[in-house]
Short mmCIF file of C-alpha atoms in Angstrom, two decimals:
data_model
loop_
_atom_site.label_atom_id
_atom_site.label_comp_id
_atom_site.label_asym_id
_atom_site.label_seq_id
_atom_site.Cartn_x
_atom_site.Cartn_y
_atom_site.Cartn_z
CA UNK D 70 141.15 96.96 141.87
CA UNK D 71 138.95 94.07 142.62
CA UNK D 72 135.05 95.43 142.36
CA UNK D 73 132.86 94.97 145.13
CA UNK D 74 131.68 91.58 146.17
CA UNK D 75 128.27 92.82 146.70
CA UNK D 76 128.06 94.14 143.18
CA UNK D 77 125.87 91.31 141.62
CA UNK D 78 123.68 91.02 144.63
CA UNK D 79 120.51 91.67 143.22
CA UNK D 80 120.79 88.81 140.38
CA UNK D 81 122.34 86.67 143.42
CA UNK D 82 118.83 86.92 144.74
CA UNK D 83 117.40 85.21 142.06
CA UNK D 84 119.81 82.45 142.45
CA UNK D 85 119.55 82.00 145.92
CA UNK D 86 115.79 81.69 145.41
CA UNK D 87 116.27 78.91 142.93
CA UNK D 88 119.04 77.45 144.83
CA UNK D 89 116.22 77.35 148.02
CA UNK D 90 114.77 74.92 146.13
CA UNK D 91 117.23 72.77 145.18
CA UNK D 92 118.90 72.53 148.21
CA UNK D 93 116.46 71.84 150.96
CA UNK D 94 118.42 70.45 154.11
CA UNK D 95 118.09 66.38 154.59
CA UNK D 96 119.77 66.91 158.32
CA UNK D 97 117.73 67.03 161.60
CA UNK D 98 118.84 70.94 163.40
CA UNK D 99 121.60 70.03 165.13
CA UNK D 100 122.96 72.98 168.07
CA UNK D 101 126.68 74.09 168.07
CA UNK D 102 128.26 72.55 171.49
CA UNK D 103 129.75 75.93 172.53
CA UNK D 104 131.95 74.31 175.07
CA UNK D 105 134.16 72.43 172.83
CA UNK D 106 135.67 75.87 171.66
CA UNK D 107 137.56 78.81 173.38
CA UNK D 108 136.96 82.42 172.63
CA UNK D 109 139.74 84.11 170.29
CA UNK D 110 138.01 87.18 169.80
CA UNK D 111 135.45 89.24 172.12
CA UNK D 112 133.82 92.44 171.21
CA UNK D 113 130.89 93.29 173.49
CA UNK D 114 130.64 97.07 172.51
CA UNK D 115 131.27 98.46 176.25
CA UNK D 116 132.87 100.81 174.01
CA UNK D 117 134.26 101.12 170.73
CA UNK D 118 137.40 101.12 168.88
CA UNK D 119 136.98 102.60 165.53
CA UNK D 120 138.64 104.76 163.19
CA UNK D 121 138.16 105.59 159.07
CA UNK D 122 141.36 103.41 158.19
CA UNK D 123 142.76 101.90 161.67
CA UNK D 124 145.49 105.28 160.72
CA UNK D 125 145.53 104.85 165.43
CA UNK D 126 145.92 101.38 165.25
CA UNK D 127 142.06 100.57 166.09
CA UNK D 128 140.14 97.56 166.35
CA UNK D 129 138.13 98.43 164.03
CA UNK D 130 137.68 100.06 160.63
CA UNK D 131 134.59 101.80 159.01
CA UNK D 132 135.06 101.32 155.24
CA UNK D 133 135.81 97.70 153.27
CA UNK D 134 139.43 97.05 153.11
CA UNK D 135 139.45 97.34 149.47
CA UNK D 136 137.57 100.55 149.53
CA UNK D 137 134.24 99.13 148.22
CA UNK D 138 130.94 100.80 148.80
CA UNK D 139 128.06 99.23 147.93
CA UNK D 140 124.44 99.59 148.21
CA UNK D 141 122.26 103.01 148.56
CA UNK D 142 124.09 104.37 151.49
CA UNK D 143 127.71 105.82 152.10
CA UNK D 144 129.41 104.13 154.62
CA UNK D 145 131.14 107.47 156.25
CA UNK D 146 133.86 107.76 158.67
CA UNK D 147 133.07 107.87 161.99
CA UNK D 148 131.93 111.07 164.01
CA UNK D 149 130.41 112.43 167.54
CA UNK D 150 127.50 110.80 167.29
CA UNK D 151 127.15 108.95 164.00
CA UNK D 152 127.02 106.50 162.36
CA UNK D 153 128.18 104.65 165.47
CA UNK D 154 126.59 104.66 169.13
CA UNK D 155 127.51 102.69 172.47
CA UNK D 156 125.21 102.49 174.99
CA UNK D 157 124.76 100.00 177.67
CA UNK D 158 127.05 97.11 176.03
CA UNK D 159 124.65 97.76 172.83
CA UNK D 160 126.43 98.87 169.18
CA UNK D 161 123.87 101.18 167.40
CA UNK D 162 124.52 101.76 163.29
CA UNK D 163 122.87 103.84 161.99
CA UNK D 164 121.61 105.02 158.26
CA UNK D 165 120.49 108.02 157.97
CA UNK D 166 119.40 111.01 154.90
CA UNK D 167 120.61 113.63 155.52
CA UNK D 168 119.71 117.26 154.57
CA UNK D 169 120.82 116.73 150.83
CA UNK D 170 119.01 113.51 150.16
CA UNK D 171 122.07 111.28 150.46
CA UNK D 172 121.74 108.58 152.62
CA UNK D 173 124.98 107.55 155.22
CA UNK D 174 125.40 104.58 157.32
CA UNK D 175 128.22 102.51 158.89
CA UNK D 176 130.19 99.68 158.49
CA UNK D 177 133.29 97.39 160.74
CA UNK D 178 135.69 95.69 159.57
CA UNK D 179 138.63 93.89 161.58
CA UNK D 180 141.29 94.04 159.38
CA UNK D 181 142.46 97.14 157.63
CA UNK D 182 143.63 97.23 154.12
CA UNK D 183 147.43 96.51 155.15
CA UNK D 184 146.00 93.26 156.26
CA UNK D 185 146.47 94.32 159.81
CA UNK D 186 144.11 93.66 162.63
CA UNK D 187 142.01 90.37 163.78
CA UNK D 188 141.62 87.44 161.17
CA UNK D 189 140.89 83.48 161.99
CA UNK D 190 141.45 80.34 159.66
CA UNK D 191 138.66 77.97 160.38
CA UNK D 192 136.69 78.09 164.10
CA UNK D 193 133.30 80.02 164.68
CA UNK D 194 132.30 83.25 164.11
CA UNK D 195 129.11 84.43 165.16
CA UNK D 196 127.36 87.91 165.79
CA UNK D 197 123.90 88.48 168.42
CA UNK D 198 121.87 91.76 166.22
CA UNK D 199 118.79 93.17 166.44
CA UNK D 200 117.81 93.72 162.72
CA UNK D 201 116.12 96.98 161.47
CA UNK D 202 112.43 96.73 160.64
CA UNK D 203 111.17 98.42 157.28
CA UNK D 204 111.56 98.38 153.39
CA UNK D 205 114.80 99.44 152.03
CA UNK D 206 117.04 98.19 154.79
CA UNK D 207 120.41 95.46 154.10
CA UNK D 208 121.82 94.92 157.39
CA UNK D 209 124.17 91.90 156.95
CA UNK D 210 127.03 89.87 159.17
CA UNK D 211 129.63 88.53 156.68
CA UNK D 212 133.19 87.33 156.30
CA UNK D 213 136.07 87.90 154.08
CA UNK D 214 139.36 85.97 153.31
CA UNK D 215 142.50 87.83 153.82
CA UNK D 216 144.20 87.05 150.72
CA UNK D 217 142.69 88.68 147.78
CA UNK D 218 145.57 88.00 145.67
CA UNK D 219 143.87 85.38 143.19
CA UNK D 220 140.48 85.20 144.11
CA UNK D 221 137.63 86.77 147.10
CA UNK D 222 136.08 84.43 149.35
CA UNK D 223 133.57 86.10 151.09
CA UNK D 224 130.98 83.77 153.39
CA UNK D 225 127.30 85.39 153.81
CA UNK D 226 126.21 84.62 157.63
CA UNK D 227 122.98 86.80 157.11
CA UNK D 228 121.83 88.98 155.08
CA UNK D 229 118.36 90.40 155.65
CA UNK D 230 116.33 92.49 153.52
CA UNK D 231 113.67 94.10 155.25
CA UNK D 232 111.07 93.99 152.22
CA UNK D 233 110.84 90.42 153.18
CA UNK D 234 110.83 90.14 156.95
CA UNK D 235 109.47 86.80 157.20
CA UNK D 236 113.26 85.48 155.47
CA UNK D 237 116.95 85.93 155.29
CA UNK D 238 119.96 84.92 152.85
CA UNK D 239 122.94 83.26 153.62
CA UNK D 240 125.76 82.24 151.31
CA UNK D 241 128.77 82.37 149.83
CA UNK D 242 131.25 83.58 146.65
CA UNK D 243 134.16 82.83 145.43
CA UNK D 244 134.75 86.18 142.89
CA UNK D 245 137.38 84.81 140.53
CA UNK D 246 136.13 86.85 137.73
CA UNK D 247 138.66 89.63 138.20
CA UNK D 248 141.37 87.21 137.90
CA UNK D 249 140.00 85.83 134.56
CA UNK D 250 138.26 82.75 136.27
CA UNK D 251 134.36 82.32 136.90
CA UNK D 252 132.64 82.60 139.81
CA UNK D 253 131.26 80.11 142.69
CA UNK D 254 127.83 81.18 144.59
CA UNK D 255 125.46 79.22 146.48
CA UNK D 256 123.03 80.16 149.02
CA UNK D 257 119.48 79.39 151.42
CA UNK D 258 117.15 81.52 152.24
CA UNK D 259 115.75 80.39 156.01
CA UNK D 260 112.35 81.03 156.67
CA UNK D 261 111.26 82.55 160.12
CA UNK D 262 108.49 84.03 162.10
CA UNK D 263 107.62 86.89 160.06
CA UNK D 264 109.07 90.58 162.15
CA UNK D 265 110.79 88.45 164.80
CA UNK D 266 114.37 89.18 163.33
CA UNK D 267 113.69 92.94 164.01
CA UNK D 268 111.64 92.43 167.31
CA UNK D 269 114.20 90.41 168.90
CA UNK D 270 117.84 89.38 169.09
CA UNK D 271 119.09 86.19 167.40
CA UNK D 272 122.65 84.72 167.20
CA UNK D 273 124.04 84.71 163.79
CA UNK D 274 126.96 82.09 163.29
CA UNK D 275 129.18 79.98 161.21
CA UNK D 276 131.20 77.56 161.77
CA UNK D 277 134.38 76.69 159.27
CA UNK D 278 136.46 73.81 159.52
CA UNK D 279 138.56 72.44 156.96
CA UNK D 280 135.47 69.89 155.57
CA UNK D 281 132.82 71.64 155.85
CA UNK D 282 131.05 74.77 156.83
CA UNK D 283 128.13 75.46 158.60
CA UNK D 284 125.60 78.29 159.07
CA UNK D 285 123.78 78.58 162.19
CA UNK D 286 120.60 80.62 163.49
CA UNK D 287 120.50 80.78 167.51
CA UNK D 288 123.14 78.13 167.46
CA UNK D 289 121.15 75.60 165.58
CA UNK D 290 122.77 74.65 162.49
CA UNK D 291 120.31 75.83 158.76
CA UNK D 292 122.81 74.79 156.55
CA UNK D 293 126.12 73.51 155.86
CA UNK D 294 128.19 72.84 152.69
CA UNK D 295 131.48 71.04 151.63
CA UNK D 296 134.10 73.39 152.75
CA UNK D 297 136.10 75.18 149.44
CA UNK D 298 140.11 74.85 149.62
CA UNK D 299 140.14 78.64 149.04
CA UNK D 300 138.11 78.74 152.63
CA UNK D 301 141.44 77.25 153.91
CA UNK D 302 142.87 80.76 154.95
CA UNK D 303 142.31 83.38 157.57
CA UNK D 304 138.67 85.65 157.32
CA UNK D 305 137.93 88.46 159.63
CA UNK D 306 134.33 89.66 160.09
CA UNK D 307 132.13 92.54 158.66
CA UNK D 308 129.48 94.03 160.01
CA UNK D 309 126.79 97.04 158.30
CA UNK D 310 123.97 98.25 157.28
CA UNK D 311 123.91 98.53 153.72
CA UNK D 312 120.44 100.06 151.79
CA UNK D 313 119.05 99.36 148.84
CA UNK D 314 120.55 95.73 147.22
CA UNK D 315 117.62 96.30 144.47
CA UNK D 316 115.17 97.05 146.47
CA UNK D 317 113.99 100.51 146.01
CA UNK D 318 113.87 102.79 149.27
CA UNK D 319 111.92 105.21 148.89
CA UNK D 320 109.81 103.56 152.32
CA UNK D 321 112.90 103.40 154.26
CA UNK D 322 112.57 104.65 158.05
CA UNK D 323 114.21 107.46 158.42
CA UNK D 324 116.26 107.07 160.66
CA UNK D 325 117.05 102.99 160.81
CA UNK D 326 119.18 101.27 163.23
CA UNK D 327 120.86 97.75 163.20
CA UNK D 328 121.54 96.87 167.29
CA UNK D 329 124.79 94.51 167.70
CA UNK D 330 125.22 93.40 171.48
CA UNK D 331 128.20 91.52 170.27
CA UNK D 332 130.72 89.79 168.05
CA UNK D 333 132.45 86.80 169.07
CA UNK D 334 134.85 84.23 167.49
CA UNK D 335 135.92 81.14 168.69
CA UNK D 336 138.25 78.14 167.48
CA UNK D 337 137.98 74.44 168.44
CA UNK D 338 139.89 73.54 171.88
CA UNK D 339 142.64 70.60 170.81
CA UNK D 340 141.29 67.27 171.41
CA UNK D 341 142.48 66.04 174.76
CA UNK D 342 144.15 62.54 174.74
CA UNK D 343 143.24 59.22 176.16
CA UNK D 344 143.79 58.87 179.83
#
Protein backbone atom coordinates (compact mmCIF):
# COMPACT_ATOMS: atom_id res chain seq x y z
CA UNK A 1 0.00 0.00 0.00
CA UNK A 2 1.12 3.38 -1.03
CA UNK A 3 2.13 5.41 2.42
CA UNK A 4 0.60 8.56 3.11
CA UNK A 5 1.31 11.59 1.03
CA UNK A 6 1.52 13.70 4.02
CA UNK A 7 4.17 11.52 5.54
CA UNK A 8 7.28 13.76 4.79
CA UNK A 9 5.48 16.94 5.58
CA UNK A 10 7.51 18.24 8.16
CA UNK A 11 10.94 18.09 6.02
CA UNK A 12 8.55 19.48 3.07
CA UNK A 13 8.46 22.54 5.27
CA UNK A 14 11.88 23.13 5.05
CA UNK A 15 11.76 22.94 1.37
CA UNK A 16 8.98 25.00 0.81
CA UNK A 17 10.78 27.65 2.90
CA UNK A 18 13.79 27.48 0.66
CA UNK A 19 11.75 27.10 -2.35
CA UNK A 20 9.93 30.72 -1.06
CA UNK A 21 12.94 32.07 -1.91
CA UNK A 22 13.74 30.89 -5.00
CA UNK A 23 10.63 31.25 -6.50
CA UNK A 24 9.28 34.68 -5.86
CA UNK A 25 6.40 35.45 -8.46
CA UNK A 26 7.56 37.93 -11.53
CA UNK A 27 3.57 38.23 -12.49
CA UNK A 28 1.33 41.22 -11.50
CA UNK A 29 -2.02 39.35 -9.26
CA UNK A 30 -4.10 38.62 -11.83
CA UNK A 31 -8.18 37.58 -10.62
CA UNK A 32 -9.80 34.34 -11.99
CA UNK A 33 -12.74 35.58 -14.51
CA UNK A 34 -15.37 33.33 -12.85
CA UNK A 35 -17.72 33.75 -15.71
CA UNK A 36 -15.81 32.00 -18.30
CA UNK A 37 -16.54 28.64 -16.38
CA UNK A 38 -19.72 26.64 -15.37
CA UNK A 39 -20.18 24.94 -12.08
CA UNK A 40 -19.66 20.96 -12.19
CA UNK A 41 -19.78 20.46 -8.67
CA UNK A 42 -21.71 22.42 -5.73
CA UNK A 43 -21.55 21.59 -2.12
CA UNK A 44 -22.88 24.39 0.09
CA UNK A 45 -23.31 22.23 3.32
CA UNK A 46 -27.29 22.88 3.66
CA UNK A 47 -26.72 19.48 4.78
CA UNK A 48 -24.42 16.76 4.52
CA UNK A 49 -23.84 13.59 2.81
CA UNK A 50 -21.31 11.56 4.57
CA UNK A 51 -20.60 8.16 5.52
CA UNK A 52 -17.15 6.14 6.88
CA UNK A 53 -16.64 4.47 3.31
CA UNK A 54 -19.59 5.86 0.92
CA UNK A 55 -20.88 1.75 2.03
CA UNK A 56 -24.85 4.19 1.20
CA UNK A 57 -23.56 5.54 -1.76
CA UNK A 58 -22.74 9.14 -0.16
CA UNK A 59 -21.24 12.14 -1.40
CA UNK A 60 -18.87 12.07 0.73
CA UNK A 61 -16.34 9.96 2.64
CA UNK A 62 -14.55 10.57 6.05
CA UNK A 63 -11.24 8.66 5.76
CA UNK A 64 -8.46 8.97 2.65
CA UNK A 65 -9.27 6.58 -0.04
CA UNK A 66 -6.20 4.68 0.55
CA UNK A 67 -6.81 4.49 4.22
CA UNK A 68 -4.05 6.98 5.24
CA UNK A 69 -4.09 8.83 8.50
CA UNK A 70 -1.81 11.28 9.09
CA UNK A 71 -1.00 13.86 11.53
CA UNK A 72 -1.83 13.92 15.52
CA UNK A 73 -5.48 13.33 15.19
CA UNK A 74 -7.73 10.28 14.08
CA UNK A 75 -9.87 11.08 11.46
CA UNK A 76 -13.07 8.95 12.90
CA UNK A 77 -16.18 7.99 11.23
CA UNK A 78 -18.86 10.10 11.46
CA UNK A 79 -21.40 10.32 14.47
CA UNK A 80 -24.48 12.43 16.11
CA UNK A 81 -22.71 15.24 16.60
CA UNK A 82 -19.06 14.83 15.68
CA UNK A 83 -16.70 15.35 13.99
CA UNK A 84 -19.11 16.91 11.52
CA UNK A 85 -21.79 19.81 12.12
CA UNK A 86 -24.29 21.71 9.66
CA UNK A 87 -25.66 24.69 10.64
CA UNK A 88 -26.95 27.53 8.67
CA UNK A 89 -25.22 26.50 5.17
CA UNK A 90 -21.88 26.39 7.46
CA UNK A 91 -19.68 22.81 7.64
CA UNK A 92 -18.13 22.68 11.19
CA UNK A 93 -14.97 19.95 11.66
CA UNK A 94 -14.05 19.50 14.44
CA UNK A 95 -10.81 18.04 16.51
CA UNK A 96 -11.28 17.24 19.59
CA UNK A 97 -9.33 15.09 22.92
CA UNK A 98 -11.21 13.21 24.20
CA UNK A 99 -11.41 11.61 27.71
CA UNK A 100 -8.32 9.28 27.00
CA UNK A 101 -5.97 11.87 25.61
CA UNK A 102 -6.43 10.89 21.97
CA UNK A 103 -7.23 13.49 19.82
CA UNK A 104 -10.18 12.90 16.78
CA UNK A 105 -11.07 15.05 13.97
CA UNK A 106 -12.61 14.79 10.47
CA UNK A 107 -11.89 14.57 7.09
CA UNK A 108 -14.03 14.52 3.17
CA UNK A 109 -13.18 13.06 0.50
CA UNK A 110 -15.25 12.77 -2.91
CA UNK A 111 -14.26 9.71 -4.17
CA UNK A 112 -14.24 6.49 -2.25
CA UNK A 113 -11.60 3.93 -2.53
CA UNK A 114 -13.48 2.01 -5.51
CA UNK A 115 -12.79 5.19 -7.32
CA UNK A 116 -16.43 6.02 -7.13
CA UNK A 117 -17.88 9.42 -6.51
CA UNK A 118 -17.00 13.11 -7.95
CA UNK A 119 -13.54 13.59 -9.77
CA UNK A 120 -12.57 16.47 -12.54
CA UNK A 121 -9.58 16.50 -15.12
CA UNK A 122 -8.43 20.04 -15.38
CA UNK A 123 -11.08 23.19 -14.47
CA UNK A 124 -11.17 24.98 -10.96
CA UNK A 125 -11.52 23.83 -7.74
CA UNK A 126 -11.81 26.07 -4.99
CA UNK A 127 -13.05 25.92 -1.25
CA UNK A 128 -14.42 29.41 1.03
CA UNK A 129 -13.03 28.21 5.07
CA UNK A 130 -12.72 29.86 8.02
CA UNK A 131 -9.35 28.52 9.43
CA UNK A 132 -8.89 27.54 13.14
CA UNK A 133 -6.87 29.95 15.27
CA UNK A 134 -4.13 28.42 17.70
CA UNK A 135 -0.85 26.29 17.84
CA UNK A 136 -1.11 22.76 16.85
CA UNK A 137 -3.81 23.07 14.23
CA UNK A 138 -3.32 21.65 10.10
CA UNK A 139 -6.45 22.47 8.49
CA UNK A 140 -5.75 22.04 4.74
CA UNK A 141 -7.89 22.03 1.17
CA UNK A 142 -6.08 19.61 -1.20
CA UNK A 143 -6.48 17.44 -4.27
CA UNK A 144 -5.70 14.00 -5.33
CA UNK A 145 -5.41 12.20 -8.77
CA UNK A 146 -7.55 9.24 -9.25
CA UNK A 147 -5.12 6.91 -10.57
CA UNK A 148 -2.65 5.80 -8.08
CA UNK A 149 -1.51 3.03 -10.14
CA UNK A 150 2.16 4.38 -10.93
CA UNK A 151 2.53 7.36 -9.12
CA UNK A 152 0.29 10.09 -6.46
CA UNK A 153 -0.32 13.45 -7.59
CA UNK A 154 -1.61 15.28 -4.94
CA UNK A 155 -1.93 19.41 -5.44
CA UNK A 156 -1.67 21.47 -1.98
CA UNK A 157 -4.37 24.48 -2.32
CA UNK A 158 -3.64 25.49 1.40
CA UNK A 159 -2.29 24.28 4.03
CA UNK A 160 -2.17 26.37 7.18
CA UNK A 161 -0.39 25.80 10.28
CA UNK A 162 -1.61 27.76 12.98
CA UNK A 163 1.92 28.26 14.78
CA UNK A 164 2.45 30.64 12.00
CA UNK A 165 -0.73 32.59 11.41
CA UNK A 166 0.70 35.35 9.56
CA UNK A 167 1.45 32.42 6.40
CA UNK A 168 0.24 29.44 4.55
CA UNK A 169 1.75 26.58 2.18
CA UNK A 170 0.70 25.61 -1.02
CA UNK A 171 2.16 22.96 -3.29
CA UNK A 172 2.42 20.00 -4.86
CA UNK A 173 3.94 16.08 -5.08
CA UNK A 174 4.32 13.75 -7.31
CA UNK A 175 5.12 10.45 -4.75
CA UNK A 176 6.82 8.09 -7.19
CA UNK A 177 8.93 6.66 -4.54
CA UNK A 178 6.68 3.66 -3.92
CA UNK A 179 6.93 2.75 -7.44
CA UNK A 180 10.79 2.83 -7.36
CA UNK A 181 10.99 6.43 -8.92
CA UNK A 182 11.88 9.78 -6.96
CA UNK A 183 9.80 12.28 -6.00
CA UNK A 184 8.64 15.89 -7.42
CA UNK A 185 7.72 18.76 -4.70
CA UNK A 186 7.56 22.36 -5.01
CA UNK A 187 5.80 24.87 -3.05
CA UNK A 188 5.16 28.98 -1.76
CA UNK A 189 4.43 30.01 1.25
CA UNK A 190 2.01 33.38 0.82
CA UNK A 191 2.32 35.86 3.31
CA UNK A 192 -0.88 37.54 4.82
CA UNK A 193 -2.23 39.78 7.46
CA UNK A 194 -1.21 38.02 10.46
CA UNK A 195 -4.85 36.15 12.28
CA UNK A 196 -6.95 37.21 9.29
CA UNK A 197 -7.11 33.55 7.86
CA UNK A 198 -8.84 32.51 11.17
CA UNK A 199 -10.87 35.83 11.67
CA UNK A 200 -12.36 35.73 8.37
CA UNK A 201 -13.34 33.68 5.33
CA UNK A 202 -11.12 33.55 2.23
CA UNK A 203 -11.58 31.59 -1.07
CA UNK A 204 -9.06 28.95 -1.57
CA UNK A 205 -8.63 27.89 -5.35
CA UNK A 206 -6.78 26.33 -8.14
CA UNK A 207 -7.05 26.32 -11.33
CA UNK A 208 -5.60 23.25 -13.69
CA UNK A 209 -5.45 23.28 -17.26
CA UNK A 210 -3.41 21.21 -19.35
CA UNK A 211 -0.26 24.05 -19.35
CA UNK A 212 -0.28 25.24 -16.40
CA UNK A 213 -1.68 25.44 -12.95
CA UNK A 214 -2.52 28.07 -10.83
CA UNK A 215 -3.13 28.74 -7.10
CA UNK A 216 -5.36 31.41 -6.09
CA UNK A 217 -6.19 33.33 -2.69
CA UNK A 218 -9.72 35.25 -2.91
CA UNK A 219 -9.58 34.62 -6.59
CA UNK A 220 -6.36 36.41 -7.20
CA UNK A 221 -3.86 34.22 -8.61
CA UNK A 222 -0.23 33.65 -5.82
CA UNK A 223 1.26 31.28 -7.92
CA UNK A 224 1.24 29.19 -10.87
CA UNK A 225 3.57 26.49 -12.33
CA UNK A 226 4.07 24.49 -15.64
CA UNK A 227 1.38 21.96 -15.48
CA UNK A 228 2.96 18.04 -14.93
CA UNK A 229 1.60 15.38 -17.64
CA UNK A 230 0.73 13.21 -14.60
CA UNK A 231 -1.78 16.34 -13.65
CA UNK A 232 -3.44 15.28 -16.97
CA UNK A 233 -6.10 13.01 -15.17
CA UNK A 234 -9.15 13.37 -13.03
CA UNK A 235 -8.56 14.77 -9.01
CA UNK A 236 -11.35 15.03 -6.57
CA UNK A 237 -11.00 17.27 -3.50
CA UNK A 238 -10.08 16.76 0.25
CA UNK A 239 -10.93 18.60 2.89
CA UNK A 240 -9.65 18.24 7.07
CA UNK A 241 -8.28 19.20 9.84
CA UNK A 242 -5.25 17.41 10.45
CA UNK A 243 -2.99 18.25 13.95
CA UNK A 244 0.30 18.19 14.54
CA UNK A 245 2.54 18.12 10.93
CA UNK A 246 5.69 18.65 13.44
CA UNK A 247 4.48 21.02 15.30
CA UNK A 248 4.01 19.95 18.79
CA UNK A 249 0.38 20.46 20.33
CA UNK A 250 0.47 20.51 23.47
CA UNK A 251 -1.23 24.49 23.09
CA UNK A 252 -3.88 23.26 20.90
CA UNK A 253 -7.53 24.69 21.71
CA UNK A 254 -9.41 22.29 22.90
CA UNK A 255 -11.89 22.06 21.12
CA UNK A 256 -10.80 23.59 17.41
CA UNK A 257 -12.99 24.04 14.51
CA UNK A 258 -12.23 24.54 10.72
CA UNK A 259 -15.71 26.44 9.20
CA UNK A 260 -16.27 25.44 5.32
CA UNK A 261 -19.31 27.48 3.81
CA UNK A 262 -18.55 25.67 0.65
CA UNK A 263 -16.82 23.64 -2.03
CA UNK A 264 -17.18 24.34 -5.54
CA UNK A 265 -15.66 23.11 -8.86
CA UNK A 266 -15.94 24.44 -12.06
CA UNK A 267 -14.55 23.65 -15.73
CA UNK A 268 -13.96 26.13 -18.58
CA UNK A 269 -17.26 26.84 -20.79
CA UNK A 270 -16.17 25.78 -24.67
CA UNK A 271 -15.04 28.69 -26.54
CA UNK A 272 -17.90 30.03 -28.58
CA UNK A 273 -17.16 30.54 -32.35
CA UNK A 274 -16.90 33.53 -34.57
CA UNK A 275 -20.15 35.06 -35.55
Amino acid sequence: MHCSPFAKRFIMLIVFGLAGLLHQPCWAQGQINIDGFHMTFEENFDKLDVSAWGENGSRWIAHTPWNGDFGDARFTDPTEGFPFTVEGGILRIEARKGPDGTWRSGLLASTNAKGQGFSQEFGYFEARMKLPPGKGVWPAFWLIGVDRSKYTAEIDVVEYYGRVPWEFSSGYHIWRASQGGENSTDGKWTTVEDGTLSNEYHTYGVEITPERTTIYLDRKSIWSFQTPKEFHMPFYPLVNLALGSGWPIDETPNPSFLLVDYIHVYQQKPARAND
